[in-house]
Short mmCIF file of C-alpha atoms in Angstrom, two decimals:
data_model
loop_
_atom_site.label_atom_id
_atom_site.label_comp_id
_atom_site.label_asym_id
_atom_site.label_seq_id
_atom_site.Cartn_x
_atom_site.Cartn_y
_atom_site.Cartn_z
CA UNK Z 1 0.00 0.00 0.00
CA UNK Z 2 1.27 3.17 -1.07
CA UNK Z 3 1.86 6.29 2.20
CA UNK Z 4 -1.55 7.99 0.74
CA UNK Z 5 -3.09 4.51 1.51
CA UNK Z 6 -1.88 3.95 4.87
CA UNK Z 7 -2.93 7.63 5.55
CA UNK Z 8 -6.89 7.31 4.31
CA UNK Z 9 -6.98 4.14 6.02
CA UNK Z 10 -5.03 5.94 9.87
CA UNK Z 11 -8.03 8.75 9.14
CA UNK Z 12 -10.81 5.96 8.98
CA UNK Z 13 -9.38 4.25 12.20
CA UNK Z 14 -9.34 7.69 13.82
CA UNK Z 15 -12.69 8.87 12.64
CA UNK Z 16 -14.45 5.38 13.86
CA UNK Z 17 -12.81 5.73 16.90
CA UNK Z 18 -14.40 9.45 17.30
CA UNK Z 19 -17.74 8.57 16.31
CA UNK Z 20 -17.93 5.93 18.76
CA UNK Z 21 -16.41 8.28 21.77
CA UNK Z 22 -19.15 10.67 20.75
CA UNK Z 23 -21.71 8.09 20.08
CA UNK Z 24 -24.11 9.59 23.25
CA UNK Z 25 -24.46 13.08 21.01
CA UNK Z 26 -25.19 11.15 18.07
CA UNK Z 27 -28.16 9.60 19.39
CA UNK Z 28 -29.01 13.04 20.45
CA UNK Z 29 -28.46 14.27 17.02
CA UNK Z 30 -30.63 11.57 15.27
CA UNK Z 31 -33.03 11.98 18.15
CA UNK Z 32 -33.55 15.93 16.59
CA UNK Z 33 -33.23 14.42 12.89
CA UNK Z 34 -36.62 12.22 13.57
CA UNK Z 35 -38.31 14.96 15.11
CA UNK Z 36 -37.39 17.22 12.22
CA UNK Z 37 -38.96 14.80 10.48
CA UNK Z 38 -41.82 14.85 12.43
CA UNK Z 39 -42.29 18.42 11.80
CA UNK Z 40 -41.36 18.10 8.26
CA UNK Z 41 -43.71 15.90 7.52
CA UNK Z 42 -46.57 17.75 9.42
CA UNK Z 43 -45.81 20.89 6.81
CA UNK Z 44 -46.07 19.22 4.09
CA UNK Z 45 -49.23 18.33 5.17
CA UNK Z 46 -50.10 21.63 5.54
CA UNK Z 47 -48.88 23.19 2.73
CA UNK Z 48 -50.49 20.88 0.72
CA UNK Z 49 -53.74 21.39 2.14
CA UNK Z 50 -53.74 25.19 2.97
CA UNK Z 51 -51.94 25.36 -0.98
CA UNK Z 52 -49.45 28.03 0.89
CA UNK Z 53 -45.66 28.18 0.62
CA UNK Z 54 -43.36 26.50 3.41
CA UNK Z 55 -42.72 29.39 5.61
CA UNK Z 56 -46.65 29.98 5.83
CA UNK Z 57 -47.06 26.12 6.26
CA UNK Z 58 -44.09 26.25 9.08
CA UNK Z 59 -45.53 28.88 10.76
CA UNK Z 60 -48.78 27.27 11.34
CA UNK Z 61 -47.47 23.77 11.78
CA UNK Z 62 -45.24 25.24 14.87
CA UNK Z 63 -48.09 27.46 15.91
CA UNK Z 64 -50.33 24.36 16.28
CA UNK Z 65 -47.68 22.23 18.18
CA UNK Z 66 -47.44 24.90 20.49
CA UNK Z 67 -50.81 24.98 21.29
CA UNK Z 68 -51.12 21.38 21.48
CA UNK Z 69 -48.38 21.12 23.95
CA UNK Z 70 -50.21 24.51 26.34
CA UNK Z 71 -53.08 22.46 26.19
CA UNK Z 72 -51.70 19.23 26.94
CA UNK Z 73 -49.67 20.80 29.35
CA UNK Z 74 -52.54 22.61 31.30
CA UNK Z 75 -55.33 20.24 31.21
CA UNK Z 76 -53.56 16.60 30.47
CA UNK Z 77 -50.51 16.65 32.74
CA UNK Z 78 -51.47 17.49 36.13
CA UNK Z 79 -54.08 15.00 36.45
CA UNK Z 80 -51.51 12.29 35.23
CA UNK Z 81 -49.10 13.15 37.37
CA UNK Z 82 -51.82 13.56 40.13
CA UNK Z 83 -52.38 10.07 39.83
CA UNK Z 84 -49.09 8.72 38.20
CA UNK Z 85 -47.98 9.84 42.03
CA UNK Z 86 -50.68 7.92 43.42
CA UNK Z 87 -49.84 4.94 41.32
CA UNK Z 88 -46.16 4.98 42.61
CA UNK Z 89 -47.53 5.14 46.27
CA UNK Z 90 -49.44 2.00 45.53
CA UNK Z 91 -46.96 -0.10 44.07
CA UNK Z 92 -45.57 -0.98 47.45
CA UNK Z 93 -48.53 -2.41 48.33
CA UNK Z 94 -48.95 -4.41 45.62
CA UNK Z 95 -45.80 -5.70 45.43
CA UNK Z 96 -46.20 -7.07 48.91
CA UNK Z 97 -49.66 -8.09 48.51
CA UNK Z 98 -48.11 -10.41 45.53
CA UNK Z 99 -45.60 -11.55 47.82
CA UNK Z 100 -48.18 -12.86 50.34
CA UNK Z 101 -50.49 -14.25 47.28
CA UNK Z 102 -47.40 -15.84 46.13
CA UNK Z 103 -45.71 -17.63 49.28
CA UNK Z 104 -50.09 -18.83 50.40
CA UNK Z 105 -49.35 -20.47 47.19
CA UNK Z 106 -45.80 -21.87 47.48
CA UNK Z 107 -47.86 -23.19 50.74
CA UNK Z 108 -50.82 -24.94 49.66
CA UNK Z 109 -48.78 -26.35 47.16
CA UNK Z 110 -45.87 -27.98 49.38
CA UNK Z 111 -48.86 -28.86 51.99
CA UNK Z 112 -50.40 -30.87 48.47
CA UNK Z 113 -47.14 -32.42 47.34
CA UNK Z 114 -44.23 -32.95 49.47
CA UNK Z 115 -45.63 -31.08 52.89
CA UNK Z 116 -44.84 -28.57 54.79
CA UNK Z 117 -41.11 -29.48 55.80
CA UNK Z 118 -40.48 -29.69 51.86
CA UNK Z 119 -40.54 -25.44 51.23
CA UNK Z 120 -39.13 -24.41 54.74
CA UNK Z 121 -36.10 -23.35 53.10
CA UNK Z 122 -37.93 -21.49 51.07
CA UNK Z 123 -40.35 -19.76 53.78
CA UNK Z 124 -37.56 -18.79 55.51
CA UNK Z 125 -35.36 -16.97 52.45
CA UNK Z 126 -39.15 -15.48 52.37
CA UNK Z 127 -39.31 -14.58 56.32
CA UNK Z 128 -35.71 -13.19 55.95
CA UNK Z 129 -36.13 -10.86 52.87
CA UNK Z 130 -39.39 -9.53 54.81
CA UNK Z 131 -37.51 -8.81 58.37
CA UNK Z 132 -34.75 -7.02 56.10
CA UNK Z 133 -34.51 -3.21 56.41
CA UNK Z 134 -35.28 -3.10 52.89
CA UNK Z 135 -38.24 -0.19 52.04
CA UNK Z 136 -40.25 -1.30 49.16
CA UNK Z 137 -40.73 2.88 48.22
CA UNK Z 138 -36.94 3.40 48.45
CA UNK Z 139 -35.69 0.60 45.88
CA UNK Z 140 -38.58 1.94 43.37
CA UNK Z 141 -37.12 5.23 43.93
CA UNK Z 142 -33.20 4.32 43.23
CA UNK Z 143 -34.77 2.15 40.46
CA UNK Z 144 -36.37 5.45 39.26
CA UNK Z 145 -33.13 7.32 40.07
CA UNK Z 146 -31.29 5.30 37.00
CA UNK Z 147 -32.92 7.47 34.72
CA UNK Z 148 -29.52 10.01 35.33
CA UNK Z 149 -29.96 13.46 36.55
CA UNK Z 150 -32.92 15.71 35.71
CA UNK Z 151 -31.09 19.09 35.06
CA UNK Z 152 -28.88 17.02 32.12
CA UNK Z 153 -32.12 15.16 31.15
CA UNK Z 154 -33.52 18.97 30.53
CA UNK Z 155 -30.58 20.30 28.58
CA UNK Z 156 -30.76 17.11 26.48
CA UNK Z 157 -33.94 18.12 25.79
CA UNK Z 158 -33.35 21.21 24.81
CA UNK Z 159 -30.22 20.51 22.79
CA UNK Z 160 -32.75 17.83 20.67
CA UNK Z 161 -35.59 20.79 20.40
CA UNK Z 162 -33.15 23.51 19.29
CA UNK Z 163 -31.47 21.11 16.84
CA UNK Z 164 -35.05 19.64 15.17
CA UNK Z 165 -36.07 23.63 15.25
CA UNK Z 166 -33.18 24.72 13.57
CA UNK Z 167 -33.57 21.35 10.69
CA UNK Z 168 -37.06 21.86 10.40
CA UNK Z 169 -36.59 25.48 9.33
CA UNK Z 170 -33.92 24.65 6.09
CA UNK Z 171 -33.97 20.59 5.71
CA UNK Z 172 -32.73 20.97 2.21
CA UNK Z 173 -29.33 23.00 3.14
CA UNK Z 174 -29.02 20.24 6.07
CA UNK Z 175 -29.56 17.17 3.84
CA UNK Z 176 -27.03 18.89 1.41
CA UNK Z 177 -24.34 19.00 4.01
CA UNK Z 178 -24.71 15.33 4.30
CA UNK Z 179 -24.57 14.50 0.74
CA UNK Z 180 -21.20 16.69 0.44
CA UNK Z 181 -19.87 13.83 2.98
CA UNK Z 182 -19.90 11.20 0.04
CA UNK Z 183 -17.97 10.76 -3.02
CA UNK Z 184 -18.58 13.14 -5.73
CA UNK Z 185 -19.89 10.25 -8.22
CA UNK Z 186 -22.47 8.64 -5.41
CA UNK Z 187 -23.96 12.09 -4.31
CA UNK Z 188 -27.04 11.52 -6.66
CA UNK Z 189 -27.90 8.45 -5.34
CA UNK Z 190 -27.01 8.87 -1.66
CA UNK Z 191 -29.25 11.94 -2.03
CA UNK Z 192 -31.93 9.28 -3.18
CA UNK Z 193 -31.67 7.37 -0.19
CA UNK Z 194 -31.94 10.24 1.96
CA UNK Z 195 -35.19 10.67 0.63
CA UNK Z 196 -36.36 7.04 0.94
CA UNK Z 197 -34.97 7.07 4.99
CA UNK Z 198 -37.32 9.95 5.16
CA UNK Z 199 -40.05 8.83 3.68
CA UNK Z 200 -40.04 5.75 6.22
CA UNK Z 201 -39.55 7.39 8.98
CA UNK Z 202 -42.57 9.86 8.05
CA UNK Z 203 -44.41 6.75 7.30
CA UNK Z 204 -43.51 5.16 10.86
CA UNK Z 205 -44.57 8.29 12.73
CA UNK Z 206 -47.70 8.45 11.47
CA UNK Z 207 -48.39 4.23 11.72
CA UNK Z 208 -47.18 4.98 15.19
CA UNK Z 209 -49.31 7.91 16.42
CA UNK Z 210 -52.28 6.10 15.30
CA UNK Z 211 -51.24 2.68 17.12
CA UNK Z 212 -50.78 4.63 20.06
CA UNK Z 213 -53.79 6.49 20.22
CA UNK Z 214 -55.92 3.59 19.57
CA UNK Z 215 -53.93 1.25 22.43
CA UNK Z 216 -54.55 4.12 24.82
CA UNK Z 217 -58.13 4.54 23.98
CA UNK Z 218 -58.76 0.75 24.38
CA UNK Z 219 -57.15 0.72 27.46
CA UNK Z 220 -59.14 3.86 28.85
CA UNK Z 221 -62.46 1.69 27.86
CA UNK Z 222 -61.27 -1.48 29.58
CA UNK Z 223 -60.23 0.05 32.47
CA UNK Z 224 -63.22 1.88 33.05
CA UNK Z 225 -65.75 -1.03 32.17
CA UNK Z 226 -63.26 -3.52 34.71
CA UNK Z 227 -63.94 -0.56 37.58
CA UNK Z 228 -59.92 -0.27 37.83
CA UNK Z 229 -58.79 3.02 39.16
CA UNK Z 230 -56.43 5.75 37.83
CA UNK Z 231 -57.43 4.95 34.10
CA UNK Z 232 -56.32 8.19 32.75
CA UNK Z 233 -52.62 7.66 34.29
CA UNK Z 234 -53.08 4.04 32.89
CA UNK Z 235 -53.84 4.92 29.43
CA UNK Z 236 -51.57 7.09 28.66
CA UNK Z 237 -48.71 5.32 29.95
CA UNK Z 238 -50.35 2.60 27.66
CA UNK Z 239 -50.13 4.85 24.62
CA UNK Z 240 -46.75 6.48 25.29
CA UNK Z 241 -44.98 2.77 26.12
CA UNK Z 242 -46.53 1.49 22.95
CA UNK Z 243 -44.12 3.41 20.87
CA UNK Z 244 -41.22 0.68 22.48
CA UNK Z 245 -41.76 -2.69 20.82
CA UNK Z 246 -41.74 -5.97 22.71
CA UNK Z 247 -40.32 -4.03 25.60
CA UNK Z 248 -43.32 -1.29 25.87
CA UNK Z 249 -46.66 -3.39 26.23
CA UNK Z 250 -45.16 -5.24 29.05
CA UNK Z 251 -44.07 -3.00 30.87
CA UNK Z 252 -47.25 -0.99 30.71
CA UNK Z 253 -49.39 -4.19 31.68
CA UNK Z 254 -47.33 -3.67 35.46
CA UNK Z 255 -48.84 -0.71 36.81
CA UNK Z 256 -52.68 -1.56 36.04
CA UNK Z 257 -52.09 -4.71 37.22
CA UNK Z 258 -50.54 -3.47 40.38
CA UNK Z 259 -53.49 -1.19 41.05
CA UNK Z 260 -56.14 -3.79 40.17
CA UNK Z 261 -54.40 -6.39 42.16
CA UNK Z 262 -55.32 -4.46 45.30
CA UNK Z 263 -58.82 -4.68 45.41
CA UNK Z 264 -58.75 -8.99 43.83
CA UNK Z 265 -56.18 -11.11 42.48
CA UNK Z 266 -59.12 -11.71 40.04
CA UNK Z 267 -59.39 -8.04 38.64
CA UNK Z 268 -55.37 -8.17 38.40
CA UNK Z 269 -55.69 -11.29 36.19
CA UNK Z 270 -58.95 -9.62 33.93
CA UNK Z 271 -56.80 -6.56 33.35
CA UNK Z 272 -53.84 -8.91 31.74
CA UNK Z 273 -56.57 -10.34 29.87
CA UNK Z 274 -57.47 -7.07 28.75
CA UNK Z 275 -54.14 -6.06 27.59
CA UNK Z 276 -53.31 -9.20 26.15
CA UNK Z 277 -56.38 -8.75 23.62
CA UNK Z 278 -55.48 -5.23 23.19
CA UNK Z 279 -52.11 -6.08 22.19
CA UNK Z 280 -53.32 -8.77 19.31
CA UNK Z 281 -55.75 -6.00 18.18
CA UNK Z 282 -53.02 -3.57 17.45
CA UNK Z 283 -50.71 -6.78 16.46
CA UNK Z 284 -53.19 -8.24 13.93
CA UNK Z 285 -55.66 -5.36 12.83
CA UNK Z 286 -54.56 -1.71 13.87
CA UNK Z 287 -50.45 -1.92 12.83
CA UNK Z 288 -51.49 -3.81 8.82
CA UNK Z 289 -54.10 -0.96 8.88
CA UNK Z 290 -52.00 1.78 9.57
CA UNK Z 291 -48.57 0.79 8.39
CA UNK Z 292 -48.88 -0.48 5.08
CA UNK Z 293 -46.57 1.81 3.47
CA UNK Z 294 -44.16 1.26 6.21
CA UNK Z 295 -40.83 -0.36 5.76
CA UNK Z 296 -41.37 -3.82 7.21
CA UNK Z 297 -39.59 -5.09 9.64
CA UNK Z 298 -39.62 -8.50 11.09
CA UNK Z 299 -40.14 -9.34 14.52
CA UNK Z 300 -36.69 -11.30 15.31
CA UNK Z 301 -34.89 -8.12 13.66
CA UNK Z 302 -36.84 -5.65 15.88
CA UNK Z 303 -35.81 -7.30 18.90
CA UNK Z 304 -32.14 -7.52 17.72
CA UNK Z 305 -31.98 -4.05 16.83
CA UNK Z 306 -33.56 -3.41 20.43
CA UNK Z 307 -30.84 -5.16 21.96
CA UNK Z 308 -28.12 -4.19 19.83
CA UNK Z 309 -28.69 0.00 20.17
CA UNK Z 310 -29.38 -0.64 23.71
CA UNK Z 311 -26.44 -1.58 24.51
CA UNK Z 312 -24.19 0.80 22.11
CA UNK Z 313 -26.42 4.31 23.17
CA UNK Z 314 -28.42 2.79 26.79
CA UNK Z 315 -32.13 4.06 27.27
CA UNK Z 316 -31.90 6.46 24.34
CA UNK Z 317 -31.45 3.67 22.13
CA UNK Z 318 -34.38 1.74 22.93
CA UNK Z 319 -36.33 3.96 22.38
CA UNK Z 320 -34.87 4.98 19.11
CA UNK Z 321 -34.21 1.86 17.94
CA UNK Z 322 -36.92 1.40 15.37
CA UNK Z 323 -36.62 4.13 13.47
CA UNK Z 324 -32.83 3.47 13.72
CA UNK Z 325 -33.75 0.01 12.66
CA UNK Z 326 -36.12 1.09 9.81
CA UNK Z 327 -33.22 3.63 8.34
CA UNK Z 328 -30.54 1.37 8.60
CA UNK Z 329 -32.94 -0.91 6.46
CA UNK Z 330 -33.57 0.93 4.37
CA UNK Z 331 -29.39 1.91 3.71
CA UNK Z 332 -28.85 -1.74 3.74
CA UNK Z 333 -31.40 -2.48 0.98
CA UNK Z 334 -30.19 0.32 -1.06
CA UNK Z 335 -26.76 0.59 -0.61
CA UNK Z 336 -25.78 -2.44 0.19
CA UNK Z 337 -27.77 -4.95 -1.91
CA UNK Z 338 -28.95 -3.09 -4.59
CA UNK Z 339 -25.56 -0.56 -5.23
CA UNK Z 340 -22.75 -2.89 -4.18
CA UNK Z 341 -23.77 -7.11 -3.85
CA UNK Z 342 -26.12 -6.89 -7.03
CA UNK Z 343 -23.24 -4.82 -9.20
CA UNK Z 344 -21.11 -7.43 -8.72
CA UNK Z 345 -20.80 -9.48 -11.94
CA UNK Z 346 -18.70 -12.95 -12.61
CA UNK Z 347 -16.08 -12.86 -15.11
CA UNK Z 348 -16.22 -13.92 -17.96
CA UNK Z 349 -15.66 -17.89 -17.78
CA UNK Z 350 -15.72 -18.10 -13.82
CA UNK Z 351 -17.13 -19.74 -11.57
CA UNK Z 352 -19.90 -18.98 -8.85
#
């Protein structure tokens, strides 16, 4: 290899190396990008129904977020967090409530097949985690506390408001600066794909927003008709944990659950029933409604891709790992198969 060579390849090494120290703000950065997209997608709406020009279509796209989020704001959040409070008080309870239901089980069960002396080891691991000094409200508060800090939480916020703001307002002259990071002769085409990552990530949003609002809906109706309390805190965490795949629906099945399993173990075990059919609804009828333009992705990969960005960019990347996954499909079907793996071409003579 000639020194020019050696050089490209020492600025690759370097550059990987950077990208991956900085690999936190990038998540940030593509955390803006999608809702940029968002945004982007909600003016051409506009400006295709109001037949104005962008600026005029911005205006009133941003105008109408802003309102949304007053009003959400005002009249949405304070009850939820009203009873999301409430919710966390109660969890305690349940938890040892589940406990108890669970070792009257363990129980009846040795008392049935080996007898008593059979689970004493057991009763006792049970009688010594309950004597602990353990508080039930202080390890779901240092489980809370994992989250990191609030004041950086904010300024991440910010930084990913400011950032989709500042896209939102010239996407073309930011999607330029991107292409300019290619070769000269694959600018046309990378500007292409660009286009087509956009496209299903707008298509995702939308697929999305619907799924969500129809899980939380169904879940407000259940809830109500099964006489569990704090359905509105309930719902919406149903709706917002939707948006996480595999990961989401579970973990919004705990706190209804929790709540219901206070007043009977029987109510506890209707409101999994409930969810469970909610979740083949939106499985099997609201997701092939909604997301038929979507880029599909199968189930396997969506968990991998969980796993996988979870581990490279923590929380952040579970939650941002399926439009992550649904871009980096996209490159790979693009780029990958249909620019480099299907160009290739056999001499003439050779073998496969």
């Amino acid at each position: 290899m000639r020194f020019g060579q050696w050089l490209g390849v020492m600025a690759t090494a370097v550059a990987l190396l950077l990208l991956w120290s900085l690999r936190e703000v990038l998540v940030l950065v593509f955390a803006a990008v999608v809702l940029a997209m968002a945004v982007c997608t909600l003016v051409g709406v506009a400006q295709e129904r109001l037949r104005c020009s962008r600026p005029l279509a911005l205006l009133v796209s941003l105008s109408g977020l802003l309102l949304v989020a007053v009003v959400t704001i005002a009249v949405v959040i304070p009850p939820f967090i009203a009873q999301f409070q409430e919710l966390l008080i109660q969890l305690p309870a349940a938890l040892q409530l589940a406990v108890q239901l669970l070792r009257r089980s363990l129980d009846q069960s040795s008392q049935m097949l080996y007898g008593r002396e059979a689970l004493q080891w057991l009763q006792q691991s049970w009688q010594n985690q309950g004597s602990g000094s353990l508080d039930p409200t202080e390890g779901l508060l240092k489980l809370l506390g994992i989250a990191g800090n609030l004041g950086s939480g904010l300024l991440e916020l910010f930084f990913v408001i400011a950032v989709s703001l500042m896209v939102s307002i010239q996407p073309t002259a930011y999607r330029e600066i991107a292409v300019l990071m290619v070769p000269s002769f694959y600018r046309r085409r990378f500007r292409d794909v660009l286009s087509l990552c956009g496209e299903a990530l707008s298509s995702w949003m939308a697929g999305v927003l619907i799924s969500s609002l129809c899980v939380g809906v169904l879940a407000a109706i259940g809830l109500s008709l099964l006489g569990v309390k704090l359905v509105a805190a309930n719902a919406l965490l149903a709706g917002l944990l939707n948006i996480i795949p595999n990961v989401g629906p579970t973990l919004s099945t705990v706190f209804p659950m929790s709540v219901a399993l206070l007043d009977s173990p029987v109510k506890a075990l209707l409101v999994l029933l409930l969810y469970v059919v909610i979740q083949h609804i939106e499985s099997y009828l609201i997701t092939p409604s909604v997301m038929h333009h979507q880029v599909k992705l199968l189930p396997g990969l969506t968990l991998i891709a969980q796993f996988l960005f979870t581990v490279i960019f923590g929380p952040l990347g579970l939650l941002l790992a399926l439009p992550m996954a649904v871009c980096l499909q996209v490159v790979v079907r693009e780029v990958l198969i249909q620019d480099v793996l299907n160009g290739w071409e056999l001499p003439v003579g050779g073998r496969p």
